[in-house]
Amino acid sequence: MKKYVTYLLILLVSFLFLSVLSTSAALNIEKGMIYAPNSYCVIKAEIISVEQQQNATVISFKIAKVIGLSEKFYERFPYEKNNIKDKDCKQYYTEYIKDYFPDGTITASLNNTASLTGIKSGDTVKIDIYATGDEWGTNYVIDNIEQDSLAKIDFTGIKSEAIYLAVILALLLVILYLIFNKSRKK
């Protein structure tokens, strides 16, 4: 009986380990950009303040990490799929932003469709943001904002292929363990 419990524990630990790896890989495949007006980036940010001003909600935040191009960018500009990449978004938010916002704090208005439920100063959030601008300046608009899903383990991000891969690898580990365990007893 003890032998079977050991096998089950190895299988369970292997599956959980591979699931966490698969989840983090799946979540890091998210996309986001911004050189062109109305192009979308996805960033992780720390909220500095949330204020209601006249007709809009204004959020100040510091960028913690630039994830990359948003899927919305490809929906709006499908012809740019081969020209603009995640690295363009990362370059914009690391180089350009430093020049214009030396303290690193960016202020953006909140799109009417975005929800602030449960979000407050000090929270780490994931933001879909886009820039609009003209010769007088750039305005940043937050299209979507949500709590950072990497702060908690969220298994909804696992793709079915990742689950299959995790199960296959876990079974392979158990089989290898059984083979080496039997060969060691001989």
PDB file of C-alpha atoms in Angstrom:
ATOM      1  CA  MET A   1       0.000   0.000   0.000  1.00  0.00           C
ATOM      2  CA  LYS A   2       2.815   2.381   0.903  1.00  0.00           C
ATOM      3  CA  LYS A   3       4.353   1.828  -2.541  1.00  0.00           C
ATOM      4  CA  TYR A   4       1.147   2.925  -4.315  1.00  0.00           C
ATOM      5  CA  VAL A   5       0.824   6.011  -2.130  1.00  0.00           C
ATOM      6  CA  THR A   6       4.394   6.927  -3.077  1.00  0.00           C
ATOM      7  CA  TYR A   7       3.586   6.527  -6.784  1.00  0.00           C
ATOM      8  CA  LEU A   8       0.449   8.630  -6.433  1.00  0.00           C
ATOM      9  CA  LEU A   9       2.337  11.354  -4.562  1.00  0.00           C
ATOM     10  CA  ILE A  10       5.021  11.452  -7.239  1.00  0.00           C
ATOM     11  CA  LEU A  11       2.339  11.660  -9.912  1.00  0.00           C
ATOM     12  CA  LEU A  12       0.487  14.434  -8.063  1.00  0.00           C
ATOM     13  CA  VAL A  13       3.606  16.504  -7.374  1.00  0.00           C
ATOM     14  CA  SER A  14       4.764  16.099 -10.984  1.00  0.00           C
ATOM     15  CA  PHE A  15       1.368  17.139 -12.320  1.00  0.00           C
ATOM     16  CA  LEU A  16       1.165  20.202 -10.057  1.00  0.00           C
ATOM     17  CA  PHE A  17       4.717  21.255 -10.915  1.00  0.00           C
ATOM     18  CA  LEU A  18       4.144  20.892 -14.646  1.00  0.00           C
ATOM     19  CA  SER A  19       0.747  22.606 -14.379  1.00  0.00           C
ATOM     20  CA  VAL A  20       2.298  25.636 -12.687  1.00  0.00           C
ATOM     21  CA  LEU A  21       4.979  25.765 -15.396  1.00  0.00           C
ATOM     22  CA  SER A  22       2.340  25.448 -18.103  1.00  0.00           C
ATOM     23  CA  THR A  23       0.190  28.127 -16.480  1.00  0.00           C
ATOM     24  CA  SER A  24       3.009  30.624 -16.222  1.00  0.00           C
ATOM     25  CA  ALA A  25       3.996  29.915 -19.835  1.00  0.00           C
ATOM     26  CA  ALA A  26       0.398  30.330 -20.997  1.00  0.00           C
ATOM     27  CA  LEU A  27       0.000  33.591 -19.083  1.00  0.00           C
ATOM     28  CA  ASN A  28       3.262  34.979 -20.417  1.00  0.00           C
ATOM     29  CA  ILE A  29       2.108  34.447 -24.003  1.00  0.00           C
ATOM     30  CA  GLU A  30      -0.191  37.428 -23.593  1.00  0.00           C
ATOM     31  CA  LYS A  31       0.373  40.230 -26.008  1.00  0.00           C
ATOM     32  CA  GLY A  32       0.255  44.260 -26.148  1.00  0.00           C
ATOM     33  CA  MET A  33       2.014  48.155 -28.494  1.00  0.00           C
ATOM     34  CA  ILE A  34       1.794  51.731 -29.126  1.00  0.00           C
ATOM     35  CA  TYR A  35       3.895  53.496 -31.770  1.00  0.00           C
ATOM     36  CA  ALA A  36       0.780  54.090 -33.869  1.00  0.00           C
ATOM     37  CA  PRO A  37      -2.102  56.043 -32.329  1.00  0.00           C
ATOM     38  CA  ASN A  38      -4.760  53.811 -30.778  1.00  0.00           C
ATOM     39  CA  SER A  39      -2.439  50.823 -30.610  1.00  0.00           C
ATOM     40  CA  TYR A  40      -2.777  48.674 -27.527  1.00  0.00           C
ATOM     41  CA  CYS A  41      -0.218  47.440 -25.001  1.00  0.00           C
ATOM     42  CA  VAL A  42      -0.584  45.213 -21.991  1.00  0.00           C
ATOM     43  CA  ILE A  43       1.414  46.267 -18.943  1.00  0.00           C
ATOM     44  CA  LYS A  44       1.664  45.347 -15.296  1.00  0.00           C
ATOM     45  CA  ALA A  45       1.540  48.382 -13.066  1.00  0.00           C
ATOM     46  CA  GLU A  46       1.287  49.509  -9.470  1.00  0.00           C
ATOM     47  CA  ILE A  47      -1.626  51.860  -8.863  1.00  0.00           C
ATOM     48  CA  ILE A  48      -0.557  55.158  -7.267  1.00  0.00           C
ATOM     49  CA  SER A  49      -3.951  56.857  -7.156  1.00  0.00           C
ATOM     50  CA  VAL A  50      -7.498  56.621  -8.480  1.00  0.00           C
ATOM     51  CA  GLU A  51      -9.420  59.901  -8.803  1.00  0.00           C
ATOM     52  CA  GLN A  52     -12.815  60.869 -10.163  1.00  0.00           C
ATOM     53  CA  GLN A  53     -12.463  64.086 -12.218  1.00  0.00           C
ATOM     54  CA  GLN A  54     -15.502  65.681 -13.840  1.00  0.00           C
ATOM     55  CA  ASN A  55     -16.553  63.145 -16.495  1.00  0.00           C
ATOM     56  CA  ALA A  56     -13.715  60.650 -16.209  1.00  0.00           C
ATOM     57  CA  THR A  57     -11.838  58.431 -13.816  1.00  0.00           C
ATOM     58  CA  VAL A  58      -8.108  59.197 -13.840  1.00  0.00           C
ATOM     59  CA  ILE A  59      -5.562  56.645 -12.696  1.00  0.00           C
ATOM     60  CA  SER A  60      -1.908  57.283 -11.892  1.00  0.00           C
ATOM     61  CA  PHE A  61       0.404  54.279 -11.965  1.00  0.00           C
ATOM     62  CA  LYS A  62       4.005  53.152 -12.273  1.00  0.00           C
ATOM     63  CA  ILE A  63       4.902  50.475 -14.799  1.00  0.00           C
ATOM     64  CA  ALA A  64       6.255  47.306 -13.190  1.00  0.00           C
ATOM     65  CA  LYS A  65       6.583  45.254 -16.382  1.00  0.00           C
ATOM     66  CA  VAL A  66       5.673  45.638 -20.036  1.00  0.00           C
ATOM     67  CA  ILE A  67       4.037  42.418 -21.216  1.00  0.00           C
ATOM     68  CA  GLY A  68       3.635  43.244 -24.903  1.00  0.00           C
ATOM     69  CA  LEU A  69       1.071  43.758 -27.622  1.00  0.00           C
ATOM     70  CA  SER A  70      -2.595  43.342 -26.820  1.00  0.00           C
ATOM     71  CA  GLU A  71      -4.861  41.091 -28.854  1.00  0.00           C
ATOM     72  CA  LYS A  72      -6.963  44.222 -29.472  1.00  0.00           C
ATOM     73  CA  PHE A  73      -4.087  45.680 -31.456  1.00  0.00           C
ATOM     74  CA  TYR A  74      -4.221  42.776 -33.895  1.00  0.00           C
ATOM     75  CA  GLU A  75      -8.017  43.009 -34.067  1.00  0.00           C
ATOM     76  CA  ARG A  76      -7.855  46.686 -35.034  1.00  0.00           C
ATOM     77  CA  PHE A  77      -4.747  46.477 -37.220  1.00  0.00           C
ATOM     78  CA  PRO A  78      -4.572  42.927 -38.666  1.00  0.00           C
ATOM     79  CA  TYR A  79      -2.261  44.096 -41.457  1.00  0.00           C
ATOM     80  CA  GLU A  80       0.375  45.064 -38.845  1.00  0.00           C
ATOM     81  CA  LYS A  81       0.764  41.499 -37.565  1.00  0.00           C
ATOM     82  CA  ASN A  82       4.168  41.055 -39.208  1.00  0.00           C
ATOM     83  CA  ASN A  83       5.434  44.614 -38.696  1.00  0.00           C
ATOM     84  CA  ILE A  84       4.809  45.467 -35.047  1.00  0.00           C
ATOM     85  CA  LYS A  85       5.854  43.063 -32.313  1.00  0.00           C
ATOM     86  CA  ASP A  86       5.922  42.852 -28.517  1.00  0.00           C
ATOM     87  CA  LYS A  87       9.429  44.339 -28.520  1.00  0.00           C
ATOM     88  CA  ASP A  88       8.086  47.572 -30.031  1.00  0.00           C
ATOM     89  CA  CYS A  89       5.708  47.970 -27.129  1.00  0.00           C
ATOM     90  CA  LYS A  90       8.451  47.193 -24.629  1.00  0.00           C
ATOM     91  CA  GLN A  91      10.774  49.692 -26.282  1.00  0.00           C
ATOM     92  CA  TYR A  92       8.130  52.416 -26.231  1.00  0.00           C
ATOM     93  CA  TYR A  93       7.272  51.978 -22.578  1.00  0.00           C
ATOM     94  CA  THR A  94      10.855  51.645 -21.394  1.00  0.00           C
ATOM     95  CA  GLU A  95      12.568  54.340 -23.484  1.00  0.00           C
ATOM     96  CA  TYR A  96       9.945  56.926 -24.458  1.00  0.00           C
ATOM     97  CA  ILE A  97       8.176  56.940 -21.121  1.00  0.00           C
ATOM     98  CA  LYS A  98      11.449  57.556 -19.242  1.00  0.00           C
ATOM     99  CA  ASP A  99      12.053  60.675 -21.346  1.00  0.00           C
ATOM    100  CA  TYR A 100       8.616  62.188 -20.762  1.00  0.00           C
ATOM    101  CA  PHE A 101       7.821  60.862 -17.286  1.00  0.00           C
ATOM    102  CA  PRO A 102      11.131  60.970 -15.368  1.00  0.00           C
ATOM    103  CA  ASP A 103       9.539  59.918 -12.069  1.00  0.00           C
ATOM    104  CA  GLY A 104       7.904  56.968 -13.834  1.00  0.00           C
ATOM    105  CA  THR A 105       4.343  57.911 -12.882  1.00  0.00           C
ATOM    106  CA  ILE A 106       1.899  57.885 -15.797  1.00  0.00           C
ATOM    107  CA  THR A 107      -1.604  59.312 -15.676  1.00  0.00           C
ATOM    108  CA  ALA A 108      -4.319  57.818 -17.863  1.00  0.00           C
ATOM    109  CA  SER A 109      -8.065  58.142 -18.150  1.00  0.00           C
ATOM    110  CA  LEU A 110     -10.304  55.121 -17.796  1.00  0.00           C
ATOM    111  CA  ASN A 111     -12.426  53.983 -20.731  1.00  0.00           C
ATOM    112  CA  ASN A 112     -16.136  53.845 -19.881  1.00  0.00           C
ATOM    113  CA  THR A 113     -16.243  50.077 -20.390  1.00  0.00           C
ATOM    114  CA  ALA A 114     -13.397  49.303 -17.978  1.00  0.00           C
ATOM    115  CA  SER A 115     -14.325  48.338 -14.441  1.00  0.00           C
ATOM    116  CA  LEU A 116     -12.474  49.389 -11.296  1.00  0.00           C
ATOM    117  CA  THR A 117     -14.212  46.923  -8.998  1.00  0.00           C
ATOM    118  CA  GLY A 118     -11.942  46.133  -6.058  1.00  0.00           C
ATOM    119  CA  ILE A 119      -8.969  48.087  -7.427  1.00  0.00           C
ATOM    120  CA  LYS A 120      -7.323  50.632  -5.131  1.00  0.00           C
ATOM    121  CA  SER A 121      -4.022  52.452  -4.567  1.00  0.00           C
ATOM    122  CA  GLY A 122      -1.111  50.087  -4.018  1.00  0.00           C
ATOM    123  CA  ASP A 123      -2.612  47.216  -6.036  1.00  0.00           C
ATOM    124  CA  THR A 124      -0.639  45.520  -8.790  1.00  0.00           C
ATOM    125  CA  VAL A 125      -2.823  45.307 -11.876  1.00  0.00           C
ATOM    126  CA  LYS A 126      -2.713  44.274 -15.510  1.00  0.00           C
ATOM    127  CA  ILE A 127      -3.697  47.123 -17.824  1.00  0.00           C
ATOM    128  CA  ASP A 128      -4.667  47.210 -21.500  1.00  0.00           C
ATOM    129  CA  ILE A 129      -3.644  50.720 -22.486  1.00  0.00           C
ATOM    130  CA  TYR A 130      -3.513  52.674 -25.698  1.00  0.00           C
ATOM    131  CA  ALA A 131      -2.239  56.071 -26.689  1.00  0.00           C
ATOM    132  CA  THR A 132      -3.985  58.725 -28.689  1.00  0.00           C
ATOM    133  CA  GLY A 133      -2.162  61.801 -29.713  1.00  0.00           C
ATOM    134  CA  ASP A 134      -1.429  64.605 -32.078  1.00  0.00           C
ATOM    135  CA  GLU A 135       1.170  67.333 -32.374  1.00  0.00           C
ATOM    136  CA  TRP A 136       0.056  68.754 -28.995  1.00  0.00           C
ATOM    137  CA  GLY A 137       0.730  65.632 -26.983  1.00  0.00           C
ATOM    138  CA  THR A 138      -0.146  62.087 -26.126  1.00  0.00           C
ATOM    139  CA  ASN A 139      -3.105  60.936 -24.067  1.00  0.00           C
ATOM    140  CA  TYR A 140      -3.227  57.501 -22.492  1.00  0.00           C
ATOM    141  CA  VAL A 141      -6.506  55.606 -22.223  1.00  0.00           C
ATOM    142  CA  ILE A 142      -6.993  52.477 -20.112  1.00  0.00           C
ATOM    143  CA  ASP A 143      -9.231  50.105 -22.029  1.00  0.00           C
ATOM    144  CA  ASN A 144      -9.213  47.293 -19.463  1.00  0.00           C
ATOM    145  CA  ILE A 145      -7.850  46.920 -15.942  1.00  0.00           C
ATOM    146  CA  GLU A 146      -7.821  43.841 -13.733  1.00  0.00           C
ATOM    147  CA  GLN A 147      -6.026  42.456 -10.713  1.00  0.00           C
ATOM    148  CA  ASP A 148      -2.680  40.852 -11.549  1.00  0.00           C
ATOM    149  CA  SER A 149      -3.524  37.193 -12.154  1.00  0.00           C
ATOM    150  CA  LEU A 150       0.063  36.102 -11.517  1.00  0.00           C
ATOM    151  CA  ALA A 151      -0.276  37.195  -7.894  1.00  0.00           C
ATOM    152  CA  LYS A 152      -2.503  34.176  -7.371  1.00  0.00           C
ATOM    153  CA  ILE A 153      -2.468  30.816  -9.115  1.00  0.00           C
ATOM    154  CA  ASP A 154      -5.175  30.957 -11.743  1.00  0.00           C
ATOM    155  CA  PHE A 155      -5.721  27.658 -13.507  1.00  0.00           C
ATOM    156  CA  THR A 156      -8.183  29.173 -15.989  1.00  0.00           C
ATOM    157  CA  GLY A 157      -5.202  30.275 -18.077  1.00  0.00           C
ATOM    158  CA  ILE A 158      -4.085  26.717 -18.755  1.00  0.00           C
ATOM    159  CA  LYS A 159      -4.678  25.681 -22.314  1.00  0.00           C
ATOM    160  CA  SER A 160      -5.845  22.119 -22.940  1.00  0.00           C
ATOM    161  CA  GLU A 161      -2.594  21.312 -24.753  1.00  0.00           C
ATOM    162  CA  ALA A 162      -0.626  22.343 -21.674  1.00  0.00           C
ATOM    163  CA  ILE A 163      -2.733  20.052 -19.484  1.00  0.00           C
ATOM    164  CA  TYR A 164      -2.192  17.126 -21.858  1.00  0.00           C
ATOM    165  CA  LEU A 165       1.527  17.819 -21.901  1.00  0.00           C
ATOM    166  CA  ALA A 166       1.660  17.992 -18.105  1.00  0.00           C
ATOM    167  CA  VAL A 167      -0.209  14.681 -17.750  1.00  0.00           C
ATOM    168  CA  ILE A 168       2.010  12.952 -20.320  1.00  0.00           C
ATOM    169  CA  LEU A 169       5.184  14.230 -18.665  1.00  0.00           C
ATOM    170  CA  ALA A 170       3.920  13.213 -15.221  1.00  0.00           C
ATOM    171  CA  LEU A 171       3.117   9.704 -16.469  1.00  0.00           C
ATOM    172  CA  LEU A 172       6.533   9.503 -18.098  1.00  0.00           C
ATOM    173  CA  LEU A 173       8.169  10.418 -14.790  1.00  0.00           C
ATOM    174  CA  VAL A 174       6.189   7.712 -12.974  1.00  0.00           C
ATOM    175  CA  ILE A 175       7.115   5.109 -15.598  1.00  0.00           C
ATOM    176  CA  LEU A 176      10.790   6.067 -15.370  1.00  0.00           C
ATOM    177  CA  TYR A 177      10.617   5.841 -11.586  1.00  0.00           C
ATOM    178  CA  LEU A 178       9.066   2.368 -11.790  1.00  0.00           C
ATOM    179  CA  ILE A 179      11.685   1.178 -14.286  1.00  0.00           C
ATOM    180  CA  PHE A 180      14.623   2.464 -12.254  1.00  0.00           C
ATOM    181  CA  ASN A 181      13.107   1.229  -8.999  1.00  0.00           C
ATOM    182  CA  LYS A 182      12.703  -2.320 -10.391  1.00  0.00           C
ATOM    183  CA  SER A 183      16.198  -2.335 -11.903  1.00  0.00           C
ATOM    184  CA  ARG A 184      17.633  -1.227  -8.568  1.00  0.00           C
ATOM    185  CA  LYS A 185      15.940  -4.122  -6.730  1.00  0.00           C
ATOM    186  CA  LYS A 186      17.501  -6.717  -9.080  1.00  0.00           C
TER     187      LYS A 186
END
